[in-house]
Amino acid sequence: MRLSIRNQLDGTILSVSRGEAMASVKAQLASGQELTAAITRESADDLQLIAGQQVTMLVKSTDVALATGAVGDLSIRNQLPGRITSLTGGAAMTTLKVAVDGGGALTAVVTNDAVNDLDLSEGDEVLALVKATEVSVAID
């Protein structure tokens, strides 16, 4: 299967916390960073997710937000520090490649206004932010 989702991050499940309707899946990426997905319990059960299992965490590039400084208290679980390696501008949106600290990479697509307001450029340190509800889990 091929996917249009640009961010496909391999990892190992650290824990699966199942609630009545939802499950929280925490995985350690190859970079050493942790990424949390909030998926339905039914999906977690169908995939038979367990600690130690190899998974691919999927994040659409439009679901990645960027911050240029400390964000303080924030409910967003996934906060990955990195450095911008490239920017490709379009008519309304810009695609940014971010090298994640410890290895790996993310693609983020943000508005040109955001790029201008944050004065983003290649080499800038950023914090990539992804809500756990925007992360999907895939297995082979």
Tab-separated table of C-alpha atoms in Angstrom:
chain	number	residue	atom	x	y	z
A	1	MET	CA	0.000	0.000	0.000
A	2	ARG	CA	1.222	3.481	-0.839
A	3	LEU	CA	-0.038	6.524	1.046
A	4	SER	CA	-0.142	10.231	0.331
A	5	ILE	CA	0.677	10.957	3.989
A	6	ARG	CA	4.189	12.404	3.979
A	7	ASN	CA	5.100	11.763	7.602
A	8	GLN	CA	5.480	8.027	8.093
A	9	LEU	CA	7.510	7.501	11.259
A	10	ASP	CA	8.633	4.034	12.315
A	11	GLY	CA	8.620	3.249	15.997
A	12	THR	CA	8.078	0.737	18.758
A	13	ILE	CA	5.023	0.834	20.984
A	14	LEU	CA	5.913	1.714	24.571
A	15	SER	CA	2.370	1.502	25.940
A	16	VAL	CA	-1.275	1.169	24.956
A	17	SER	CA	-3.831	2.607	27.380
A	18	ARG	CA	-7.336	1.466	26.488
A	19	GLY	CA	-10.373	3.396	27.638
A	20	GLU	CA	-14.008	2.657	26.960
A	21	ALA	CA	-14.081	4.417	23.569
A	22	MET	CA	-10.518	5.603	22.907
A	23	ALA	CA	-6.979	4.302	23.284
A	24	SER	CA	-3.712	6.168	23.744
A	25	VAL	CA	-0.748	4.605	21.940
A	26	LYS	CA	2.705	5.842	22.892
A	27	ALA	CA	5.601	4.859	20.621
A	28	GLN	CA	9.321	5.548	20.638
A	29	LEU	CA	10.598	6.637	17.242
A	30	ALA	CA	13.966	5.644	15.811
A	31	SER	CA	15.151	9.162	16.740
A	32	GLY	CA	14.447	8.394	20.405
A	33	GLN	CA	11.567	10.871	20.477
A	34	GLU	CA	8.160	9.714	21.691
A	35	LEU	CA	4.949	10.162	19.719
A	36	THR	CA	1.435	9.594	21.073
A	37	ALA	CA	-1.626	8.683	19.026
A	38	ALA	CA	-5.205	8.873	20.285
A	39	ILE	CA	-7.201	6.314	18.297
A	40	THR	CA	-10.456	4.467	18.846
A	41	ARG	CA	-10.372	1.491	21.155
A	42	GLU	CA	-11.915	-0.534	18.358
A	43	SER	CA	-8.936	0.284	16.117
A	44	ALA	CA	-6.433	-0.588	18.836
A	45	ASP	CA	-8.203	-3.905	19.386
A	46	ASP	CA	-8.526	-4.667	15.653
A	47	LEU	CA	-4.791	-4.020	15.178
A	48	GLN	CA	-4.057	-6.010	18.368
A	49	LEU	CA	-1.657	-3.293	19.505
A	50	ILE	CA	0.691	-4.218	22.354
A	51	ALA	CA	3.878	-2.849	23.892
A	52	GLY	CA	6.995	-3.839	21.950
A	53	GLN	CA	5.187	-4.011	18.616
A	54	GLN	CA	6.686	-2.270	15.571
A	55	VAL	CA	4.368	0.368	14.086
A	56	THR	CA	4.360	3.264	11.676
A	57	MET	CA	2.924	6.491	13.023
A	58	LEU	CA	1.252	8.583	10.315
A	59	VAL	CA	0.834	12.369	10.398
A	60	LYS	CA	-0.477	14.501	7.542
A	61	SER	CA	1.839	17.411	6.800
A	62	THR	CA	-1.066	19.850	7.240
A	63	ASP	CA	-1.505	18.562	10.818
A	64	VAL	CA	1.974	19.704	11.872
A	65	ALA	CA	2.144	23.148	13.507
A	66	LEU	CA	5.422	24.938	14.160
A	67	ALA	CA	6.558	27.114	17.056
A	68	THR	CA	9.777	29.122	17.236
A	69	GLY	CA	10.072	29.362	20.992
A	70	ALA	CA	9.025	27.754	24.230
A	71	VAL	CA	5.309	27.008	24.257
A	72	GLY	CA	4.785	26.683	28.013
A	73	ASP	CA	1.858	24.679	29.282
A	74	LEU	CA	0.090	23.113	26.331
A	75	SER	CA	-2.258	20.163	25.879
A	76	ILE	CA	-0.552	19.045	22.661
A	77	ARG	CA	1.276	15.829	23.578
A	78	ASN	CA	3.613	15.614	20.621
A	79	GLN	CA	6.322	18.275	20.687
A	80	LEU	CA	9.329	17.433	18.540
A	81	PRO	CA	12.275	19.845	18.428
A	82	GLY	CA	14.154	20.212	15.170
A	83	ARG	CA	15.646	22.507	12.550
A	84	ILE	CA	14.183	23.683	9.239
A	85	THR	CA	16.155	22.198	6.343
A	86	SER	CA	14.104	23.586	3.446
A	87	LEU	CA	11.142	25.785	2.564
A	88	THR	CA	9.173	25.617	-0.665
A	89	GLY	CA	6.666	28.427	-1.081
A	90	GLY	CA	3.458	28.255	-3.049
A	91	ALA	CA	0.650	30.697	-3.774
A	92	ALA	CA	-0.912	30.337	-0.307
A	93	MET	CA	1.031	27.636	1.568
A	94	THR	CA	4.656	26.761	2.252
A	95	THR	CA	6.082	23.259	2.637
A	96	LEU	CA	8.810	23.018	5.264
A	97	LYS	CA	11.126	20.081	5.916
A	98	VAL	CA	12.221	19.729	9.538
A	99	ALA	CA	15.140	17.570	10.683
A	100	VAL	CA	14.024	16.217	14.058
A	101	ASP	CA	16.604	16.289	16.857
A	102	GLY	CA	18.045	12.802	17.273
A	103	GLY	CA	17.302	11.836	13.660
A	104	GLY	CA	14.336	11.576	11.374
A	105	ALA	CA	12.385	14.234	9.564
A	106	LEU	CA	8.936	15.792	9.376
A	107	THR	CA	7.166	17.729	6.664
A	108	ALA	CA	4.908	20.608	7.681
A	109	VAL	CA	2.638	22.649	5.435
A	110	VAL	CA	1.671	26.041	6.863
A	111	THR	CA	0.277	29.261	5.451
A	112	ASN	CA	2.601	31.799	3.894
A	113	ASP	CA	1.284	34.276	6.469
A	114	ALA	CA	2.551	32.004	9.264
A	115	VAL	CA	5.970	31.722	7.608
A	116	ASN	CA	6.153	35.509	7.330
A	117	ASP	CA	4.797	36.215	10.841
A	118	LEU	CA	7.271	33.754	12.399
A	119	ASP	CA	10.053	34.908	10.038
A	120	LEU	CA	10.904	31.279	9.283
A	121	SER	CA	13.957	30.408	7.235
A	122	GLU	CA	16.269	27.501	6.585
A	123	GLY	CA	18.363	26.646	9.646
A	124	ASP	CA	15.849	27.978	12.190
A	125	GLU	CA	15.175	25.879	15.259
A	126	VAL	CA	11.496	25.014	15.616
A	127	LEU	CA	9.199	22.882	17.708
A	128	ALA	CA	6.896	20.676	15.644
A	129	LEU	CA	3.518	20.260	17.350
A	130	VAL	CA	1.023	17.487	16.562
A	131	LYS	CA	-2.152	16.732	18.483
A	132	ALA	CA	-2.405	13.059	19.437
A	133	THR	CA	-5.803	12.880	17.728
A	134	GLU	CA	-4.102	13.708	14.410
A	135	VAL	CA	-1.737	10.714	14.563
A	136	SER	CA	-2.757	7.401	12.990
A	137	VAL	CA	-1.146	4.016	13.636
A	138	ALA	CA	-0.306	1.435	10.970
A	139	ILE	CA	1.112	-2.081	11.212
A	140	ASP	CA	2.533	-4.431	8.571
